[in-house]
Structures are given as C-alpha cells and as structure tokens.
Amino acid sequence: PDDHVGAQAGLPHYRFFDPMAEPGNGRYLSEDYAFCRRWQALGGKVHADTRSRLDHQGLHTWVGDLPRALAARAR
C-alpha cells in the first residue's frame, strides 16, 4: 500500500511477504509459503531447519516441533 514508510519517503518498496493464491490450483498460500514459492520461481532453493521448534503467533499460537513430528512419523 501507499502508506508504507518507503512509499511516503519516495523510496522503492517491495512486497515480498504478501500471501498469494497458488498458480494452477488457487490454493491460499500464507506469507511464508508464498515467499518460498516466489523464491522457487526465481530458481532459488528452499531449505528447512529440521532441528528447531517454531511457534507462529497470530489470533492463535500454533506450536510446532518438527524434530518430534519426524521422529513420530518414522516409528
């Protein structure tokens, strides 16, 4: 939007983290997934830290523990 600080100062600004609809199927991609899809479209590789816990805070806090989930899946 035009109310961003960079826009007000006349500086370029980029919307890297906007959500998007996935091309082809229209599935909603949140900011993080959309960023990864855009990066892949430019030829970039996406890496995942499989050792870290991650929480996402919004209207609800989602707690993730990928190492535990991967270990449970391997059983």
PDB file of C-alpha atoms in Angstrom, residues 6-41:
ATOM      1  CA  GLY A   6       9.293   3.749   1.998  1.00  0.00           C
ATOM      2  CA  ALA A   7       6.493   4.927  -0.256  1.00  0.00           C
ATOM      3  CA  GLN A   8       5.996   8.083   1.795  1.00  0.00           C
ATOM      4  CA  ALA A   9       9.696   8.881   1.508  1.00  0.00           C
ATOM      5  CA  GLY A  10       9.616   8.296  -2.241  1.00  0.00           C
ATOM      6  CA  LEU A  11      11.785   5.191  -1.858  1.00  0.00           C
ATOM      7  CA  PRO A  12      11.068   1.927  -3.663  1.00  0.00           C
ATOM      8  CA  HIS A  13       9.402  -0.744  -1.573  1.00  0.00           C
ATOM      9  CA  TYR A  14       8.738  -4.376  -2.359  1.00  0.00           C
ATOM     10  CA  ARG A  15       6.014  -6.690  -1.134  1.00  0.00           C
ATOM     11  CA  PHE A  16       7.990  -9.914  -0.677  1.00  0.00           C
ATOM     12  CA  PHE A  17       5.797 -11.332   2.056  1.00  0.00           C
ATOM     13  CA  ASP A  18       2.269 -10.903   0.711  1.00  0.00           C
ATOM     14  CA  PRO A  19       0.079 -14.008   0.667  1.00  0.00           C
ATOM     15  CA  MET A  20      -0.996 -15.322  -2.707  1.00  0.00           C
ATOM     16  CA  ALA A  21      -3.135 -17.877  -4.492  1.00  0.00           C
ATOM     17  CA  GLU A  22      -1.030 -20.752  -5.780  1.00  0.00           C
ATOM     18  CA  PRO A  23      -0.891 -20.707  -9.582  1.00  0.00           C
ATOM     19  CA  GLY A  24      -2.698 -23.643 -11.119  1.00  0.00           C
ATOM     20  CA  ASN A  25      -4.983 -24.566  -8.241  1.00  0.00           C
ATOM     21  CA  GLY A  26      -5.792 -21.276  -6.485  1.00  0.00           C
ATOM     22  CA  ARG A  27      -4.911 -22.641  -3.039  1.00  0.00           C
ATOM     23  CA  TYR A  28      -4.240 -19.876  -0.489  1.00  0.00           C
ATOM     24  CA  LEU A  29      -0.584 -19.581   0.492  1.00  0.00           C
ATOM     25  CA  SER A  30       0.251 -17.608   3.631  1.00  0.00           C
ATOM     26  CA  GLU A  31       3.147 -15.161   3.626  1.00  0.00           C
ATOM     27  CA  ASP A  32       5.873 -17.713   4.378  1.00  0.00           C
ATOM     28  CA  TYR A  33       4.705 -20.297   1.840  1.00  0.00           C
ATOM     29  CA  ALA A  34       4.117 -17.597  -0.788  1.00  0.00           C
ATOM     30  CA  PHE A  35       7.637 -16.244  -0.262  1.00  0.00           C
ATOM     31  CA  CYS A  36       9.063 -19.745  -0.780  1.00  0.00           C
ATOM     32  CA  ARG A  37       7.021 -20.260  -3.976  1.00  0.00           C
ATOM     33  CA  ARG A  38       8.199 -16.911  -5.357  1.00  0.00           C
ATOM     34  CA  TRP A  39      11.795 -17.763  -4.476  1.00  0.00           C
ATOM     35  CA  GLN A  40      11.473 -21.169  -6.189  1.00  0.00           C
ATOM     36  CA  ALA A  41      10.017 -19.485  -9.282  1.00  0.00           C
TER      37      ALA A  41
END
